[in-house]
Amino acid sequence: MKKIILFGDSIFNGFRDGQDTDLVTNLFQKELKDYAQVENISKSGATTVEAIDYLHLIPQKRDLVVVEYGNNDAATGWGIRPESYERNLNEVLTQVGKAIVVGLCYPDPTNSEINQFYGDERLDLFNGIAKKVAEKHSAQFVDILPAFRKLKAISTYYQKDGQHLTDKGNEFLVNQIMPAIKKELD
């Protein structure tokens, strides 16, 4: 059986009501059935600064790492400089080897409280960095930002905080990433 590691922040942790959940892990596991075991070592609130500190948590025996960092990095209130994000993400991919890189998740555009920390220009900048780093490491890049931007009734995909996803949002997220996982494992 293949082993897939989810390595990211609260988006991959299915953050709900102030708690990490297994929602995203379970959705991936359901899609992969008995073909692959999914292990989630994501850390809510983490940026790529912490990702480097957490690299030792990634099991040596694995077939694929799905890397999802960027939203916390891009936040103006608690994030990091674009140059630091690029350097850190490069280090993560150098260390993990075979990986898929998931681009930034789009915060609910109708939620002014969360959007004060982002903005399309900053999201696009960090998303572009993630794509560039993925290409440098010959990793698939899953560009979810445009997919989220096209959604109708977009607020139904988010919890009240405007950043973390509802069940519908988590299903959408996983459905965007699954084709890349299947391609890597075939």
Backbone as JSON, one array per atom type, in Angstrom:
{
  "sequence": "MKKIILFGDSIFNGFRDGQDTDLVTNLFQKELKDYAQVENISKSGATTVEAIDYLHLIPQKRDLVVVEYGNNDAATGWGIRPESYERNLNEVLTQVGKAIVVGLCYPDPTNSEINQFYGDERLDLFNGIAKKVAEKHSAQFVDILPAFRKLKAISTYYQKDGQHLTDKGNEFLVNQIMPAIKKELD",
  "N": [[0.85, -1.19, 0.0], [0.51, 2.21, -0.79], [1.94, 5.18, 0.71], [0.91, 8.3, 1.71], [1.75, 11.55, 2.64], [0.35, 14.3, 4.21], [1.25, 17.58, 4.41], [1.09, 20.5, 5.79], [-0.77, 23.45, 6.67], [-3.44, 24.84, 8.69], [-5.46, 24.57, 6.8], [-5.15, 22.04, 5.66], [-5.53, 20.71, 8.0], [-8.21, 20.65, 8.48], [-9.42, 22.59, 10.08], [-11.69, 23.5, 12.55], [-14.01, 25.24, 14.43], [-12.04, 26.18, 16.24], [-10.49, 23.93, 16.57], [-8.32, 21.28, 15.44], [-9.18, 18.86, 12.99], [-9.98, 15.6, 11.61], [-11.12, 15.82, 9.16], [-10.21, 16.55, 6.49], [-8.16, 14.71, 6.09], [-9.65, 12.33, 6.25], [-11.31, 12.65, 4.0], [-9.45, 12.54, 1.89], [-8.54, 9.92, 2.38], [-10.87, 8.45, 1.94], [-11.22, 8.85, -0.81], [-8.96, 7.57, -1.77], [-9.25, 5.03, -0.88], [-8.44, 1.67, -0.39], [-6.04, 1.84, -1.61], [-4.05, 3.61, -0.84], [-2.48, 4.78, 2.14], [-3.2, 7.51, 4.18], [-1.48, 9.95, 5.9], [-1.55, 12.61, 8.11], [0.37, 15.29, 8.93], [0.13, 17.94, 9.36], [0.27, 21.32, 10.65], [-1.6, 23.56, 12.37], [-1.7, 27.07, 11.9], [0.89, 27.28, 11.07], [3.73, 28.49, 9.24], [6.02, 28.42, 6.46], [8.35, 28.7, 7.84], [8.04, 27.29, 10.24], [7.51, 24.87, 8.99], [9.99, 23.97, 8.09], [11.13, 23.38, 10.55], [9.55, 21.21, 11.18], [10.16, 19.19, 9.44], [11.45, 16.85, 10.23], [9.41, 15.27, 11.15], [8.26, 13.99, 9.05], [7.72, 10.83, 7.81], [10.27, 8.48, 6.9], [9.69, 6.33, 5.24], [7.72, 6.62, 2.69], [5.56, 7.45, -0.05], [4.76, 9.75, -1.27], [4.62, 13.26, -0.72], [2.34, 15.75, 0.06], [2.43, 19.05, -0.15], [1.31, 21.87, 1.48], [1.52, 24.9, 2.07], [1.4, 28.4, 2.65], [-0.75, 30.26, 2.88], [-0.69, 31.29, 5.54], [1.88, 32.27, 5.46], [1.6, 34.32, 3.59], [-0.06, 36.17, 4.84], [-0.45, 39.47, 5.92], [-0.53, 40.26, 8.57], [0.69, 38.32, 10.16], [2.44, 36.9, 8.68], [5.28, 36.2, 6.48], [8.12, 37.56, 4.67], [8.06, 37.64, 1.06], [10.46, 36.7, -0.14], [11.54, 35.14, 1.89], [9.6, 33.17, 2.11], [9.89, 31.9, -0.4], [12.55, 30.93, -0.19], [12.28, 29.2, 2.04], [10.3, 27.38, 1.15], [11.65, 26.23, -0.98], [13.64, 24.9, 0.48], [12.07, 23.06, 1.92], [11.05, 21.46, -0.2], [13.42, 20.48, -1.26], [14.23, 18.84, 0.81], [12.08, 16.97, 1.1], [11.77, 15.63, -1.32], [10.01, 13.67, -3.62], [7.07, 15.25, -4.38], [3.92, 17.0, -4.25], [2.86, 20.25, -4.8], [0.61, 22.39, -3.32], [-1.14, 25.23, -4.2], [-2.02, 28.54, -2.92], [-4.9, 28.95, -0.85], [-7.98, 30.57, -1.36], [-9.11, 33.22, 0.56], [-12.38, 33.92, 1.91], [-13.89, 36.25, -0.08], [-15.91, 37.92, 0.73], [-15.58, 38.44, 3.35], [-14.53, 40.84, 5.28], [-12.99, 41.01, 7.57], [-11.02, 38.93, 7.55], [-9.86, 39.45, 5.09], [-8.48, 41.82, 5.35], [-5.91, 41.14, 5.82], [-4.85, 40.13, 3.53], [-5.4, 40.3, 0.18], [-5.71, 40.45, -3.33], [-3.38, 40.91, -4.87], [-1.22, 40.22, -3.18], [-1.84, 37.54, -2.57], [-1.67, 36.45, -5.17], [1.05, 36.92, -5.67], [2.41, 35.24, -3.76], [1.31, 32.79, -4.46], [2.3, 32.56, -7.05], [5.01, 32.32, -6.45], [4.99, 29.84, -5.16], [4.29, 28.21, -7.31], [6.49, 28.6, -9.03], [8.59, 27.55, -7.45], [7.74, 24.9, -7.22], [7.94, 24.09, -9.92], [10.71, 24.35, -10.26], [11.59, 22.22, -8.76], [10.57, 20.12, -10.13], [8.03, 19.3, -9.39], [4.55, 18.54, -9.25], [2.18, 21.17, -9.51], [-0.63, 22.29, -7.89], [-2.94, 24.46, -8.67], [-5.03, 26.01, -6.88], [-6.12, 28.47, -6.34], [-7.28, 30.01, -8.59], [-9.45, 28.29, -9.08], [-10.99, 28.45, -6.73], [-11.65, 31.15, -6.87], [-13.51, 31.22, -8.92], [-15.84, 30.18, -7.92], [-19.36, 29.99, -7.35], [-21.66, 31.48, -5.04], [-19.74, 31.73, -3.01], [-19.23, 32.12, -0.26], [-20.42, 29.99, 1.04], [-18.57, 28.03, 1.14], [-16.89, 28.5, 3.18], [-16.09, 28.79, 6.68], [-17.29, 30.9, 9.4], [-15.07, 32.49, 9.98], [-13.95, 33.09, 7.58], [-11.68, 32.05, 6.46], [-11.12, 29.35, 6.98], [-12.36, 26.17, 5.9], [-15.68, 24.93, 5.14], [-17.58, 21.83, 5.26], [-18.36, 21.5, 2.6], [-16.47, 23.16, 1.37], [-14.07, 21.82, 2.06], [-14.43, 19.4, 0.68], [-14.38, 20.37, -1.93], [-11.75, 21.35, -2.04], [-10.22, 18.93, -1.7], [-11.09, 17.56, -3.98], [-9.9, 19.12, -5.94], [-7.23, 18.49, -5.66], [-6.94, 15.72, -5.84], [-6.7, 14.63, -8.58], [-3.99, 15.18, -9.18], [-2.65, 13.68, -7.24], [-3.43, 11.07, -7.94], [-2.23, 10.93, -10.46], [0.48, 11.03, -9.76], [0.75, 8.66, -8.36], [0.17, 6.65, -10.12]],
  "CA": [[0.0, 0.0, 0.0], [1.23, 3.48, -0.87], [1.79, 6.06, 1.87], [0.87, 9.71, 1.35], [1.86, 12.45, 3.79], [-0.18, 15.65, 4.06], [2.18, 18.43, 5.14], [0.64, 21.87, 5.55], [-1.25, 24.25, 7.79], [-4.8, 24.56, 9.16], [-6.32, 24.18, 5.68], [-5.06, 20.57, 5.62], [-5.96, 20.17, 9.29], [-9.67, 20.69, 8.61], [-9.64, 23.41, 11.27], [-13.12, 23.73, 12.76], [-14.37, 25.69, 15.78], [-10.86, 26.28, 17.09], [-9.87, 22.61, 16.75], [-7.94, 20.5, 14.28], [-10.03, 17.69, 12.8], [-9.54, 14.64, 10.59], [-12.02, 15.96, 8.0], [-9.48, 16.53, 5.22], [-7.5, 13.4, 6.04], [-10.67, 11.32, 5.94], [-11.76, 12.83, 2.62], [-8.42, 11.95, 1.03], [-8.53, 8.48, 2.58], [-12.06, 7.92, 1.28], [-10.95, 8.85, -2.25], [-7.88, 6.63, -2.09], [-9.72, 3.72, -0.4], [-7.41, 0.75, 0.08], [-4.87, 2.0, -2.46], [-3.01, 4.38, -0.15], [-2.7, 5.22, 3.52], [-2.97, 8.95, 4.29], [-1.06, 10.42, 7.22], [-1.56, 14.07, 8.12], [1.23, 15.87, 9.97], [-0.01, 19.39, 9.23], [0.25, 22.09, 11.89], [-2.38, 24.79, 12.23], [-1.0, 28.3, 12.2], [2.28, 27.2, 10.63], [4.25, 29.03, 7.99], [7.15, 27.6, 6.02], [9.39, 28.76, 8.88], [7.79, 26.1, 11.07], [7.59, 23.67, 8.15], [11.38, 23.51, 8.14], [11.3, 22.76, 11.87], [8.74, 19.98, 11.26], [10.57, 18.22, 8.42], [11.82, 15.58, 10.87], [8.2, 14.5, 11.42], [7.87, 13.25, 7.84], [8.29, 9.48, 7.85], [11.21, 8.13, 5.83], [8.99, 5.43, 4.32], [6.55, 7.3, 2.12], [5.57, 7.47, -1.51], [4.45, 11.08, -1.77], [4.28, 14.3, 0.25], [1.54, 16.82, -0.5], [2.86, 20.24, 0.61], [0.29, 22.94, 1.41], [1.88, 26.05, 2.91], [1.39, 29.65, 1.9], [-1.71, 31.26, 3.33], [-0.17, 31.98, 6.72], [3.06, 33.0, 5.01], [1.18, 35.51, 2.84], [-0.85, 37.1, 5.66], [0.34, 40.64, 6.31], [-0.54, 40.42, 10.02], [1.51, 37.33, 10.86], [3.21, 36.15, 7.69], [6.7, 36.45, 6.27], [8.45, 38.21, 3.4], [8.02, 36.73, -0.09], [11.78, 36.08, -0.33], [11.69, 34.1, 2.91], [8.7, 32.09, 1.71], [10.53, 31.18, -1.5], [13.72, 30.2, 0.34], [11.8, 28.13, 2.91], [9.61, 26.37, 0.35], [12.73, 25.52, -1.67], [14.26, 24.0, 1.45], [11.12, 21.98, 2.18], [11.01, 20.55, -1.34], [14.73, 19.82, -1.34], [14.27, 17.8, 1.83], [11.05, 15.93, 0.99], [11.86, 14.87, -2.56], [8.79, 13.55, -4.43], [6.02, 16.04, -3.74], [2.95, 17.84, -4.95], [2.73, 21.53, -4.11], [-0.72, 22.97, -3.43], [-1.09, 26.68, -4.12], [-2.75, 29.2, -1.85], [-6.36, 28.9, -0.77], [-8.56, 31.91, -1.45], [-10.01, 33.57, 1.67], [-13.71, 34.37, 1.49], [-13.79, 37.66, -0.46], [-16.97, 38.71, 1.36], [-15.25, 38.58, 4.77], [-13.56, 41.93, 5.38], [-12.11, 40.79, 8.72], [-9.85, 38.14, 7.14], [-9.25, 40.02, 3.89], [-7.58, 42.92, 5.68], [-4.56, 40.58, 5.9], [-4.46, 39.54, 2.24], [-5.52, 41.11, -1.03], [-5.42, 39.64, -4.51], [-1.98, 41.06, -5.32], [-0.34, 39.44, -2.29], [-2.15, 36.14, -2.81], [-1.09, 36.08, -6.47], [2.5, 36.91, -5.53], [2.83, 34.04, -3.04], [0.9, 31.65, -5.28], [3.28, 32.5, -8.13], [6.25, 31.78, -5.87], [4.79, 28.39, -4.95], [4.34, 27.57, -8.64], [7.88, 28.66, -9.49], [9.39, 26.61, -6.66], [7.32, 23.55, -7.63], [8.55, 23.82, -11.22], [12.16, 24.19, -10.06], [11.8, 20.89, -8.17], [9.84, 19.16, -10.97], [6.87, 18.83, -8.63], [3.26, 19.02, -9.75], [1.61, 22.3, -8.79], [-2.1, 22.33, -7.95], [-3.28, 25.87, -8.56], [-6.41, 26.06, -6.42], [-6.58, 29.85, -6.21], [-8.28, 30.36, -9.62], [-10.65, 27.46, -8.93], [-11.8, 29.05, -5.67], [-12.15, 32.45, -7.33], [-14.62, 31.02, -9.86], [-17.0, 29.57, -7.26], [-20.6, 30.74, -7.11], [-22.05, 31.4, -3.63], [-18.44, 31.37, -2.45], [-19.24, 32.12, 1.21], [-20.88, 28.7, 1.57], [-17.4, 27.16, 1.21], [-16.06, 28.96, 4.3], [-16.64, 29.0, 8.01], [-17.51, 32.31, 9.7], [-13.81, 33.23, 10.01], [-13.61, 33.48, 6.22], [-10.42, 31.45, 6.03], [-11.17, 27.88, 7.07], [-13.39, 25.65, 5.01], [-16.82, 24.11, 5.58], [-17.54, 20.49, 4.64], [-18.42, 21.73, 1.15], [-15.17, 23.7, 0.98], [-13.07, 20.76, 2.17], [-14.65, 18.49, -0.44], [-13.9, 21.06, -3.12], [-10.28, 21.34, -1.93], [-9.72, 17.58, -1.96], [-11.37, 17.25, -5.39], [-8.93, 19.83, -6.77], [-5.91, 17.89, -5.46], [-6.93, 14.28, -6.12], [-6.12, 14.23, -9.87], [-2.54, 15.24, -9.11], [-2.21, 12.53, -6.45], [-3.61, 9.88, -8.77], [-1.22, 10.98, -11.52], [1.78, 10.7, -9.15], [0.78, 7.29, -7.86], [-0.01, 5.7, -11.23]],
  "C": [[0.88, 1.24, 0.0], [1.0, 4.3, 0.4], [1.94, 7.5, 1.42], [0.89, 10.54, 2.63], [1.28, 13.8, 3.41], [0.64, 16.55, 4.97], [1.82, 19.89, 4.86], [0.2, 22.55, 6.83], [-2.7, 23.9, 8.13], [-5.76, 24.18, 8.03], [-6.32, 22.65, 5.57], [-5.5, 19.94, 6.94], [-7.48, 20.2, 9.47], [-10.1, 21.48, 9.82], [-11.11, 23.79, 11.39], [-13.36, 24.11, 14.22], [-13.18, 25.67, 16.73], [-10.11, 24.97, 17.3], [-9.43, 22.03, 15.42], [-8.87, 19.29, 14.2], [-9.38, 16.76, 11.78], [-10.36, 14.75, 9.31], [-11.27, 15.83, 6.67], [-8.78, 15.18, 5.04], [-8.49, 12.32, 5.62], [-11.19, 11.44, 4.51], [-10.73, 12.26, 1.64], [-8.43, 10.43, 1.15], [-9.71, 7.81, 1.88], [-11.83, 7.83, -0.24], [-9.92, 7.79, -2.65], [-8.17, 5.21, -1.63], [-8.56, 2.87, 0.11], [-6.11, 0.87, -0.7], [-3.71, 2.69, -1.74], [-3.45, 4.71, 1.27], [-2.33, 6.7, 3.58], [-2.61, 9.28, 5.73], [-0.93, 11.93, 7.16], [-0.7, 14.58, 9.26], [1.21, 17.4, 9.88], [-0.12, 20.04, 10.6], [-0.51, 23.39, 11.66], [-1.56, 25.99, 12.66], [0.42, 28.36, 11.65], [2.53, 27.96, 9.34], [5.37, 28.09, 7.56], [8.33, 27.68, 6.99], [9.26, 27.53, 9.78], [7.9, 24.82, 10.26], [9.01, 23.11, 8.17], [11.66, 22.82, 9.48], [10.6, 21.4, 11.97], [9.16, 18.91, 10.26], [10.91, 16.85, 9.02], [10.6, 14.7, 11.18], [7.75, 13.67, 10.23], [8.53, 11.88, 7.86], [9.22, 9.21, 6.65], [10.54, 7.25, 4.78], [7.68, 6.09, 3.89], [6.68, 7.27, 0.61], [5.39, 8.87, -2.07], [4.16, 12.01, -0.6], [3.49, 15.37, -0.49], [1.77, 18.04, 0.4], [1.87, 21.37, 0.39], [0.64, 24.0, 2.45], [1.8, 27.3, 2.05], [0.43, 30.69, 2.42], [-1.23, 32.01, 4.57], [1.06, 32.79, 6.36], [2.68, 34.33, 4.38], [0.44, 36.55, 3.68], [0.01, 38.26, 6.15], [0.42, 40.79, 7.83], [0.37, 39.46, 10.76], [2.43, 36.54, 9.93], [4.67, 36.56, 7.6], [6.91, 37.13, 4.91], [8.42, 37.2, 2.26], [9.35, 36.0, -0.31], [12.01, 34.95, 0.67], [10.8, 32.9, 2.58], [9.34, 31.25, 0.61], [11.7, 30.33, -1.01], [13.26, 28.99, 1.17], [11.14, 27.01, 2.12], [10.63, 25.57, -0.48], [13.38, 24.51, -0.75], [13.35, 22.8, 1.75], [11.15, 20.97, 1.03], [12.33, 19.83, -1.56], [14.78, 18.64, -0.37], [13.28, 16.66, 1.59], [11.16, 15.1, -0.29], [10.53, 14.86, -3.3], [7.6, 14.22, -3.72], [5.06, 16.61, -4.76], [2.88, 19.12, -4.14], [1.33, 22.07, -4.39], [-0.59, 24.48, -3.25], [-1.97, 27.23, -3.01], [-4.25, 29.02, -1.99], [-6.87, 30.34, -0.74], [-9.42, 32.2, -0.23], [-11.34, 34.08, 1.13], [-13.66, 35.86, 1.18], [-14.87, 38.53, 0.16], [-16.69, 38.97, 2.84], [-14.14, 39.62, 4.92], [-12.58, 41.73, 6.53], [-10.86, 40.01, 8.31], [-9.13, 38.8, 5.97], [-8.38, 41.25, 4.16], [-6.12, 42.45, 5.72], [-4.05, 40.03, 4.57], [-4.57, 40.56, 1.12], [-5.04, 40.27, -2.21], [-3.96, 39.72, -4.95], [-1.03, 40.21, -4.48], [-0.59, 37.94, -2.47], [-1.53, 35.65, -4.12], [0.43, 36.01, -6.41], [2.99, 35.61, -4.89], [2.46, 32.78, -3.81], [1.88, 31.46, -6.45], [4.62, 31.96, -7.65], [6.12, 30.28, -5.69], [4.88, 27.65, -6.28], [5.78, 27.51, -9.16], [8.76, 27.64, -8.76], [9.03, 25.17, -7.03], [7.98, 23.18, -8.96], [10.05, 23.58, -11.1], [12.49, 22.78, -9.56], [11.08, 19.79, -8.95], [8.68, 18.51, -10.22], [5.6, 19.35, -9.3], [2.8, 20.18, -8.88], [0.11, 22.28, -8.98], [-2.52, 23.77, -7.64], [-4.75, 26.01, -8.18], [-6.98, 27.47, -6.33], [-7.58, 30.23, -7.3], [-9.57, 29.55, -9.49], [-11.57, 28.03, -7.85], [-12.4, 30.38, -6.13], [-13.36, 32.33, -8.25], [-15.9, 30.51, -9.19], [-18.18, 30.53, -7.16], [-20.99, 30.52, -5.64], [-20.83, 31.02, -2.78], [-18.44, 31.3, -0.92], [-19.69, 30.8, 1.81], [-19.72, 27.69, 1.69], [-16.53, 27.46, 2.43], [-16.83, 28.98, 5.61], [-16.74, 30.51, 8.25], [-16.22, 33.13, 9.69], [-13.32, 33.63, 8.62], [-12.34, 32.86, 5.67], [-10.47, 29.93, 5.99], [-12.44, 27.37, 6.39], [-14.49, 24.88, 5.72], [-16.65, 22.71, 4.98], [-17.51, 20.62, 3.12], [-17.07, 22.25, 0.63], [-14.06, 22.67, 1.02], [-13.21, 19.75, 1.03], [-14.13, 19.09, -1.74], [-12.37, 21.04, -3.16], [-9.71, 19.98, -2.32], [-9.94, 17.19, -3.42], [-10.41, 17.96, -6.34], [-7.56, 19.13, -6.76], [-5.83, 16.44, -5.91], [-6.38, 13.9, -7.51], [-4.59, 14.23, -9.88], [-1.99, 14.05, -8.32], [-2.31, 11.26, -7.29], [-2.56, 9.81, -9.88], [0.15, 10.57, -10.96], [1.87, 9.23, -8.76], [0.6, 6.23, -8.95], [1.31, 5.24, -11.81]]
}
